[in-house]
Amino acid sequence: MNLFNVYPLFNINPVKAQGSFLWDDKGEKYLDFYGGHAVISIGHNHPHYQSKLKDQLDKISFYSNSVQNELQTELAEKLGELSGYQDYNLFLCNSGAEANENALKLASFHNGKSKVIYFSGAFHGRTSAAVSVTDNPKIVAPVNYSERFIKSEWNNIEQLEEIFKTQGNDISSVIIEGIQGVGGIMIPTAEFLSKIKELCEQHNAVLILDEVQSGYGRSGYFFAHQEFGVQPDIITIAKGMGNGFPIGGVLIHPKFKASNGLLGTTFGGNHLACAAAIAVLDVMKDENLMANAENMGQYIENEIKDFPHIKSIRRKGLMIGIELDRDCSEVRKSLLYDHHIFTGNSNDKSVLRILPALNIRKEETNLFINALKGVLQESCEIV
């Protein structure tokens, strides 16, 4: 049997990782400045993370949600404390797409309505409803398409108001990323988020904040939306939540009432997943990683802002989009193959996406800064 070939692969086979570095099967060392799409939040193989998982393996790895699991309670308490959402409830699942599926479903159960507003540039996952609110026709199959899903332009208040004016009685929810990642590190304005909240309240619609990539300290706040003082009804999380162990979650306002069978999952919130997620929260708190994310992000921005070929830098914490005056693919390849640094791209071909671990250190950021400077200066010489 062969693998179903859906991924364009770099010819690199990592076999070991520690902190912000990877090593391939040939012994070559790489700086990880992308974290596997913002998944690696506390660095590879953090000792506390390793210890938590190893200890849990000696006890119990899995049982279904038909029994009590005190690790789920511990995770919910620590997440509420660190995020500031102590009064919300937590539903645990396995991924960001699954979190968004459950959020959209819960919203529709809550108000009995069926239409959803999403935004240009959005990415919410590849599954049924999640892909239907993702702005990429190439990955939306005919079975996923429905007129129930309504696209509005990013940061366009007038268009959003018009949609609510004509279809407000049918709008179940509005789903928006705290910061668009795949869309190219697009940051909503405070006015835009406030207007969404206002319109949702006026029309009994549910505001869903997708913090799958922008949450968990990535922006310098626990959730990116917290900078703007807007309180959503539902928040979805994943990626950095488990530092590589598959886990996702839905934070749910107390106005939503739970009932047996309303939501469900086989693997969500299993013992190993909870141990991983608890370890991440412990490290984030003990090592003050949200402050480090902002400090290191600001340092990187200050150091690179005057480099040639950079048109703009879109940044919150360590969620950074470097907009170039050209396609970023050659720059990205040079960083990877010539300097052994992993970075990312986005749907905007000119944007180089940077998502290092939240505990990145200055000496590690300098490796990236110096390499980027050299690559961009070399581009000037070629031109």
CSV table of C-alpha atoms in Angstrom, one decimal:
chain,number,residue,atom,x,y,z
A,1,MET,CA,0.0,0.0,0.0
A,2,ASN,CA,1.2,3.5,-0.8
A,3,LEU,CA,0.3,6.8,0.9
A,4,PHE,CA,-2.4,8.9,-0.7
A,5,ASN,CA,-0.3,11.6,-2.2
A,6,VAL,CA,-1.9,14.9,-1.1
A,7,TYR,CA,1.0,16.7,0.5
A,8,PRO,CA,3.9,18.5,-1.4
A,9,LEU,CA,6.8,17.4,0.6
A,10,PHE,CA,10.2,18.9,1.3
A,11,ASN,CA,13.0,16.3,0.9
A,12,ILE,CA,13.8,16.4,4.6
A,13,ASN,CA,13.1,13.6,7.1
A,14,PRO,CA,13.3,14.9,10.7
A,15,VAL,CA,14.1,12.2,13.2
A,16,LYS,CA,14.9,14.1,16.4
A,17,ALA,CA,13.9,17.4,17.9
A,18,GLN,CA,14.8,19.5,21.0
A,19,GLY,CA,13.7,23.0,21.9
A,20,SER,CA,13.6,25.1,18.7
A,21,PHE,CA,15.7,22.7,16.6
A,22,LEU,CA,15.2,19.6,14.5
A,23,TRP,CA,17.7,17.0,13.1
A,24,ASP,CA,17.1,14.9,10.0
A,25,ASP,CA,18.2,11.4,9.3
A,26,LYS,CA,21.5,12.6,7.9
A,27,GLY,CA,22.4,14.5,11.1
A,28,GLU,CA,21.7,18.0,9.7
A,29,LYS,CA,20.4,20.5,12.2
A,30,TYR,CA,17.4,22.8,11.4
A,31,LEU,CA,16.0,25.8,13.2
A,32,ASP,CA,12.2,25.5,13.6
A,33,PHE,CA,10.6,28.9,13.0
A,34,TYR,CA,7.3,27.5,12.0
A,35,GLY,CA,6.4,24.9,14.6
A,36,GLY,CA,4.4,22.7,12.2
A,37,HIS,CA,1.7,25.4,11.6
A,38,ALA,CA,1.9,26.9,15.2
A,39,VAL,CA,1.5,23.6,16.9
A,40,ILE,CA,4.8,23.6,18.8
A,41,SER,CA,4.0,26.2,21.5
A,42,ILE,CA,6.5,25.3,24.3
A,43,GLY,CA,9.4,23.9,22.1
A,44,HIS,CA,10.1,20.3,21.1
A,45,ASN,CA,10.4,17.7,23.9
A,46,HIS,CA,10.2,20.2,26.8
A,47,PRO,CA,11.3,18.2,29.9
A,48,HIS,CA,8.1,19.0,31.8
A,49,TYR,CA,6.0,17.9,28.8
A,50,GLN,CA,8.0,14.7,28.4
A,51,SER,CA,7.7,13.9,32.1
A,52,LYS,CA,3.9,14.4,32.1
A,53,LEU,CA,3.4,12.1,29.1
A,54,LYS,CA,5.8,9.4,30.4
A,55,ASP,CA,4.2,9.4,33.8
A,56,GLN,CA,0.7,9.1,32.3
A,57,LEU,CA,1.8,6.2,30.0
A,58,ASP,CA,2.7,4.3,33.2
A,59,LYS,CA,-0.9,4.8,34.5
A,60,ILE,CA,-3.6,4.8,31.8
A,61,SER,CA,-3.4,6.1,28.2
A,62,PHE,CA,-7.1,5.9,27.2
A,63,TYR,CA,-10.6,5.2,28.1
A,64,SER,CA,-13.8,6.6,26.6
A,65,ASN,CA,-15.9,9.5,27.9
A,66,SER,CA,-18.3,7.0,29.5
A,67,VAL,CA,-16.2,7.2,32.7
A,68,GLN,CA,-14.9,10.0,34.9
A,69,ASN,CA,-11.5,11.5,34.0
A,70,GLU,CA,-10.1,13.8,36.6
A,71,LEU,CA,-7.4,15.1,34.2
A,72,GLN,CA,-10.2,16.7,32.2
A,73,THR,CA,-11.3,18.6,35.3
A,74,GLU,CA,-7.7,19.7,36.0
A,75,LEU,CA,-7.3,20.9,32.4
A,76,ALA,CA,-10.5,22.9,32.5
A,77,GLU,CA,-9.6,24.6,35.7
A,78,LYS,CA,-6.1,25.5,34.6
A,79,LEU,CA,-7.3,26.7,31.2
A,80,GLY,CA,-10.0,28.8,32.8
A,81,GLU,CA,-7.5,30.4,35.1
A,82,LEU,CA,-4.8,31.2,32.5
A,83,SER,CA,-7.2,32.4,29.8
A,84,GLY,CA,-9.5,34.4,32.1
A,85,TYR,CA,-12.6,32.5,31.0
A,86,GLN,CA,-13.2,30.7,34.3
A,87,ASP,CA,-17.0,30.9,34.0
A,88,TYR,CA,-17.1,29.2,30.5
A,89,ASN,CA,-17.4,25.4,30.0
A,90,LEU,CA,-15.1,23.2,28.1
A,91,PHE,CA,-15.8,20.5,25.5
A,92,LEU,CA,-12.8,18.5,24.5
A,93,CYS,CA,-12.2,17.0,21.0
A,94,ASN,CA,-9.2,16.1,18.8
A,95,SER,CA,-8.5,19.0,16.3
A,96,GLY,CA,-9.3,22.5,15.2
A,97,ALA,CA,-11.6,21.4,12.5
A,98,GLU,CA,-13.5,19.2,14.9
A,99,ALA,CA,-13.7,22.1,17.4
A,100,ASN,CA,-15.2,24.3,14.7
A,101,GLU,CA,-17.7,21.6,13.7
A,102,ASN,CA,-18.9,21.4,17.2
A,103,ALA,CA,-19.1,25.1,17.6
A,104,LEU,CA,-21.2,25.6,14.5
A,105,LYS,CA,-23.5,22.7,15.5
A,106,LEU,CA,-23.9,24.0,19.1
A,107,ALA,CA,-24.8,27.5,17.9
A,108,SER,CA,-27.5,26.0,15.6
A,109,PHE,CA,-28.8,23.9,18.4
A,110,HIS,CA,-28.9,27.0,20.6
A,111,ASN,CA,-31.0,29.3,18.4
A,112,GLY,CA,-32.5,26.9,15.9
A,113,LYS,CA,-31.2,28.8,12.9
A,114,SER,CA,-29.1,27.5,10.1
A,115,LYS,CA,-27.1,30.2,8.2
A,116,VAL,CA,-23.5,31.1,9.0
A,117,ILE,CA,-21.4,34.1,8.1
A,118,TYR,CA,-17.7,33.7,7.4
A,119,PHE,CA,-15.1,36.0,5.9
A,120,SER,CA,-12.8,36.3,2.9
A,121,GLY,CA,-9.4,34.7,3.5
A,122,ALA,CA,-10.8,32.4,6.2
A,123,PHE,CA,-9.5,28.9,7.0
A,124,HIS,CA,-11.5,26.9,9.6
A,125,GLY,CA,-10.7,23.3,8.6
A,126,ARG,CA,-11.2,20.7,6.0
A,127,THR,CA,-14.2,18.8,7.3
A,128,SER,CA,-17.9,19.2,6.5
A,129,ALA,CA,-19.2,22.5,7.9
A,130,ALA,CA,-15.6,23.8,8.7
A,131,VAL,CA,-14.6,23.6,5.1
A,132,SER,CA,-17.8,25.2,4.1
A,133,VAL,CA,-16.7,28.3,6.0
A,134,THR,CA,-13.2,28.2,4.5
A,135,ASP,CA,-12.4,30.6,1.7
A,136,ASN,CA,-10.7,28.2,-0.7
A,137,PRO,CA,-12.9,26.7,-3.5
A,138,LYS,CA,-10.2,24.1,-4.3
A,139,ILE,CA,-10.8,22.2,-1.1
A,140,VAL,CA,-14.6,22.7,-0.9
A,141,ALA,CA,-16.2,19.6,-2.5
A,142,PRO,CA,-19.7,19.8,-4.0
A,143,VAL,CA,-21.1,17.8,-1.0
A,144,ASN,CA,-19.8,20.6,1.3
A,145,TYR,CA,-21.3,23.5,-0.6
A,146,SER,CA,-24.5,25.1,0.6
A,147,GLU,CA,-26.1,28.6,0.4
A,148,ARG,CA,-26.4,28.5,4.1
A,149,PHE,CA,-22.8,29.6,4.3
A,150,ILE,CA,-22.4,33.3,3.5
A,151,LYS,CA,-19.1,35.0,2.8
A,152,SER,CA,-18.5,38.6,3.8
A,153,GLU,CA,-15.4,40.6,3.1
A,154,TRP,CA,-12.8,40.9,5.8
A,155,ASN,CA,-13.0,44.1,7.9
A,156,ASN,CA,-16.0,45.3,5.7
A,157,ILE,CA,-18.5,46.6,8.2
A,158,GLU,CA,-21.0,47.9,5.6
A,159,GLN,CA,-21.3,44.6,3.8
A,160,LEU,CA,-21.7,42.7,7.1
A,161,GLU,CA,-24.5,45.1,8.1
A,162,GLU,CA,-26.3,44.6,4.8
A,163,ILE,CA,-26.2,40.8,5.2
A,164,PHE,CA,-27.7,41.1,8.7
A,165,LYS,CA,-30.3,43.6,7.4
A,166,THR,CA,-31.5,41.1,4.7
A,167,GLN,CA,-30.9,37.8,6.4
A,168,GLY,CA,-30.5,38.5,10.1
A,169,ASN,CA,-33.5,36.3,11.2
A,170,ASP,CA,-31.8,33.3,9.6
A,171,ILE,CA,-28.2,33.8,10.8
A,172,SER,CA,-27.2,31.2,13.4
A,173,SER,CA,-23.6,32.3,13.9
A,174,VAL,CA,-20.7,34.3,12.7
A,175,ILE,CA,-17.3,32.6,12.7
A,176,ILE,CA,-14.0,34.6,12.6
A,177,GLU,CA,-10.4,33.9,13.3
A,178,GLY,CA,-8.7,36.0,16.0
A,179,ILE,CA,-6.0,36.6,13.4
A,180,GLN,CA,-6.2,34.9,10.0
A,181,GLY,CA,-3.2,32.6,9.7
A,182,VAL,CA,-3.5,30.9,6.3
A,183,GLY,CA,-5.0,34.1,5.0
A,184,GLY,CA,-1.6,35.8,5.6
A,185,ILE,CA,-1.7,37.1,9.2
A,186,MET,CA,-4.7,39.4,8.6
A,187,ILE,CA,-5.7,41.2,11.8
A,188,PRO,CA,-9.3,42.4,12.4
A,189,THR,CA,-9.9,46.0,13.4
A,190,ALA,CA,-11.3,46.7,16.8
A,191,GLU,CA,-14.3,48.4,15.1
A,192,PHE,CA,-15.0,45.3,13.0
A,193,LEU,CA,-15.0,42.9,15.9
A,194,SER,CA,-17.1,45.2,18.0
A,195,LYS,CA,-19.7,45.5,15.2
A,196,ILE,CA,-19.8,41.7,14.7
A,197,LYS,CA,-20.6,41.4,18.4
A,198,GLU,CA,-23.2,44.1,18.3
A,199,LEU,CA,-25.0,42.6,15.3
A,200,CYS,CA,-24.9,39.1,16.8
A,201,GLU,CA,-26.5,40.4,20.0
A,202,GLN,CA,-29.2,42.3,18.0
A,203,HIS,CA,-30.1,39.2,15.9
A,204,ASN,CA,-29.7,36.4,18.4
A,205,ALA,CA,-26.7,35.0,16.5
A,206,VAL,CA,-23.7,33.3,18.1
A,207,LEU,CA,-20.2,34.8,17.8
A,208,ILE,CA,-17.6,32.1,17.4
A,209,LEU,CA,-14.0,33.1,17.7
A,210,ASP,CA,-11.7,30.6,16.0
A,211,GLU,CA,-8.5,30.8,18.1
A,212,VAL,CA,-7.0,27.5,16.8
A,213,GLN,CA,-3.9,29.2,15.5
A,214,SER,CA,-4.0,32.7,17.0
A,215,GLY,CA,-4.8,31.5,20.6
A,216,TYR,CA,-2.8,29.9,23.4
A,217,GLY,CA,-0.5,32.8,23.9
A,218,ARG,CA,0.6,33.1,20.3
A,219,SER,CA,-0.4,36.8,20.0
A,220,GLY,CA,1.0,37.9,23.4
A,221,TYR,CA,-2.5,37.6,24.9
A,222,PHE,CA,-3.9,34.2,25.7
A,223,PHE,CA,-6.5,34.7,22.9
A,224,ALA,CA,-5.9,37.3,20.2
A,225,HIS,CA,-9.4,38.8,20.5
A,226,GLN,CA,-8.7,39.7,24.1
A,227,GLU,CA,-6.7,42.7,23.0
A,228,PHE,CA,-10.0,44.2,21.7
A,229,GLY,CA,-12.2,43.6,24.7
A,230,VAL,CA,-14.8,41.6,22.8
A,231,GLN,CA,-16.2,38.5,24.5
A,232,PRO,CA,-17.4,35.8,22.1
A,233,ASP,CA,-20.0,33.2,22.9
A,234,ILE,CA,-17.9,30.3,21.8
A,235,ILE,CA,-14.1,30.0,21.4
A,236,THR,CA,-12.4,27.1,19.5
A,237,ILE,CA,-8.8,25.9,20.3
A,238,ALA,CA,-6.3,23.3,19.1
A,239,LYS,CA,-2.8,23.5,17.6
A,240,GLY,CA,-0.6,24.9,20.4
A,241,MET,CA,-2.9,23.3,23.0
A,242,GLY,CA,-1.1,20.0,23.0
A,243,ASN,CA,2.4,20.9,21.6
A,244,GLY,CA,2.1,18.2,19.0
A,245,PHE,CA,-0.3,15.8,20.8
A,246,PRO,CA,-3.7,15.9,19.0
A,247,ILE,CA,-6.2,17.7,21.1
A,248,GLY,CA,-8.8,20.4,20.5
A,249,GLY,CA,-11.5,22.2,22.5
A,250,VAL,CA,-14.5,24.4,22.6
A,251,LEU,CA,-14.9,27.1,25.3
A,252,ILE,CA,-18.7,27.6,25.8
A,253,HIS,CA,-20.5,30.5,27.4
A,254,PRO,CA,-22.6,29.5,30.4
A,255,LYS,CA,-25.8,30.5,28.6
A,256,PHE,CA,-25.5,27.4,26.5
A,257,LYS,CA,-27.1,24.4,28.3
A,258,ALA,CA,-25.6,21.0,28.1
A,259,SER,CA,-27.7,17.8,27.8
A,260,ASN,CA,-26.7,14.1,27.5
A,261,GLY,CA,-25.7,13.4,23.9
A,262,LEU,CA,-25.7,17.0,22.6
A,263,LEU,CA,-22.1,16.7,21.6
A,264,GLY,CA,-19.8,13.7,21.7
A,265,THR,CA,-16.4,12.2,20.8
A,266,THR,CA,-14.6,8.9,21.2
A,267,PHE,CA,-11.0,10.1,21.6
A,268,GLY,CA,-11.5,13.7,22.7
A,269,GLY,CA,-10.1,14.5,26.1
A,270,ASN,CA,-8.4,11.2,26.6
A,271,HIS,CA,-5.9,10.7,29.4
A,272,LEU,CA,-2.7,11.2,27.3
A,273,ALA,CA,-4.1,14.2,25.5
A,274,CYS,CA,-5.1,15.9,28.8
A,275,ALA,CA,-1.6,15.2,30.2
A,276,ALA,CA,-0.1,16.9,27.2
A,277,ALA,CA,-2.4,19.9,27.4
A,278,ILE,CA,-1.9,20.3,31.2
A,279,ALA,CA,1.9,20.3,30.7
A,280,VAL,CA,1.6,23.1,28.1
A,281,LEU,CA,-0.4,25.3,30.4
A,282,ASP,CA,2.0,24.6,33.3
A,283,VAL,CA,5.0,25.7,31.1
A,284,MET,CA,3.1,28.7,29.7
A,285,LYS,CA,2.4,30.0,33.2
A,286,ASP,CA,5.7,29.1,34.9
A,287,GLU,CA,7.9,30.5,32.1
A,288,ASN,CA,5.7,33.5,31.4
A,289,LEU,CA,5.5,32.7,27.7
A,290,MET,CA,2.9,35.2,26.7
A,291,ALA,CA,5.2,38.0,27.7
A,292,ASN,CA,8.1,36.3,25.9
A,293,ALA,CA,6.0,36.0,22.7
A,294,GLU,CA,5.4,39.7,22.6
A,295,ASN,CA,9.0,40.6,23.6
A,296,MET,CA,10.6,38.3,21.0
A,297,GLY,CA,8.0,39.2,18.3
A,298,GLN,CA,8.8,42.9,18.8
A,299,TYR,CA,12.5,42.2,18.7
A,300,ILE,CA,12.2,40.4,15.4
A,301,GLU,CA,10.1,43.1,13.9
A,302,ASN,CA,12.5,45.9,15.0
A,303,GLU,CA,15.5,44.0,13.6
A,304,ILE,CA,14.0,43.2,10.1
A,305,LYS,CA,11.7,46.1,9.4
A,306,ASP,CA,14.3,47.9,7.2
A,307,PHE,CA,15.5,44.9,5.3
A,308,PRO,CA,15.2,45.2,1.5
A,309,HIS,CA,12.1,43.7,-0.3
A,310,ILE,CA,10.0,43.9,2.8
A,311,LYS,CA,6.8,45.9,2.1
A,312,SER,CA,5.1,45.4,5.5
A,313,ILE,CA,5.1,43.3,8.7
A,314,ARG,CA,1.8,42.1,10.1
A,315,ARG,CA,2.4,41.0,13.7
A,316,LYS,CA,0.8,40.2,17.0
A,317,GLY,CA,3.3,38.5,19.4
A,318,LEU,CA,4.9,35.6,17.6
A,319,MET,CA,2.3,35.4,14.9
A,320,ILE,CA,4.2,37.2,12.1
A,321,GLY,CA,3.5,37.8,8.4
A,322,ILE,CA,6.4,39.3,6.4
A,323,GLU,CA,5.0,40.8,3.2
A,324,LEU,CA,7.6,40.9,0.5
A,325,ASP,CA,7.5,42.7,-2.9
A,326,ARG,CA,7.6,39.3,-4.6
A,327,ASP,CA,6.5,35.7,-4.3
A,328,CYS,CA,8.1,34.4,-1.0
A,329,SER,CA,8.7,30.9,-2.3
A,330,GLU,CA,12.3,31.4,-3.3
A,331,VAL,CA,13.1,33.1,-0.1
A,332,ARG,CA,11.5,30.3,1.9
A,333,LYS,CA,13.4,27.7,-0.1
A,334,SER,CA,16.7,29.5,0.5
A,335,LEU,CA,16.0,29.8,4.2
A,336,LEU,CA,15.3,26.1,4.3
A,337,TYR,CA,18.0,24.6,2.1
A,338,ASP,CA,20.8,27.1,2.4
A,339,HIS,CA,20.3,28.1,6.0
A,340,HIS,CA,18.4,25.2,7.5
A,341,ILE,CA,15.5,27.2,8.8
A,342,PHE,CA,11.8,26.2,8.6
A,343,THR,CA,9.3,29.0,7.8
A,344,GLY,CA,5.8,29.0,6.4
A,345,ASN,CA,3.8,30.6,3.6
A,346,SER,CA,0.1,31.5,3.2
A,347,ASN,CA,-2.6,31.9,0.6
A,348,ASP,CA,-1.1,35.3,-0.1
A,349,LYS,CA,2.0,34.2,-2.1
A,350,SER,CA,4.0,37.3,-1.0
A,351,VAL,CA,3.7,36.6,2.7
A,352,LEU,CA,6.3,34.6,4.6
A,353,ARG,CA,4.7,33.3,7.8
A,354,ILE,CA,6.7,33.0,11.0
A,355,LEU,CA,5.4,30.9,14.0
A,356,PRO,CA,8.2,29.9,16.3
A,357,ALA,CA,7.8,28.4,19.7
A,358,LEU,CA,6.6,30.8,22.4
A,359,ASN,CA,9.8,30.1,24.4
A,360,ILE,CA,12.1,31.1,21.6
A,361,ARG,CA,15.3,32.8,22.8
A,362,LYS,CA,17.1,35.9,21.4
A,363,GLU,CA,20.1,33.9,20.1
A,364,GLU,CA,17.8,31.6,18.2
A,365,THR,CA,15.9,34.6,16.7
A,366,ASN,CA,19.2,36.1,15.6
A,367,LEU,CA,19.9,33.0,13.5
A,368,PHE,CA,16.7,33.7,11.6
A,369,ILE,CA,17.3,37.4,11.4
A,370,ASN,CA,20.8,37.1,10.0
A,371,ALA,CA,19.7,34.4,7.5
A,372,LEU,CA,16.8,36.5,6.2
A,373,LYS,CA,19.0,39.5,5.9
A,374,GLY,CA,21.5,37.6,3.8
A,375,VAL,CA,18.8,36.0,1.6
A,376,LEU,CA,17.1,39.4,0.9
A,377,GLN,CA,20.4,41.2,0.3
A,378,GLU,CA,21.4,38.4,-2.2
A,379,SER,CA,18.1,39.0,-4.0
A,380,CYS,CA,19.0,42.7,-4.4
A,381,GLU,CA,22.4,41.7,-5.9
A,382,ILE,CA,20.7,39.3,-8.3
A,383,VAL,CA,18.3,42.0,-9.5
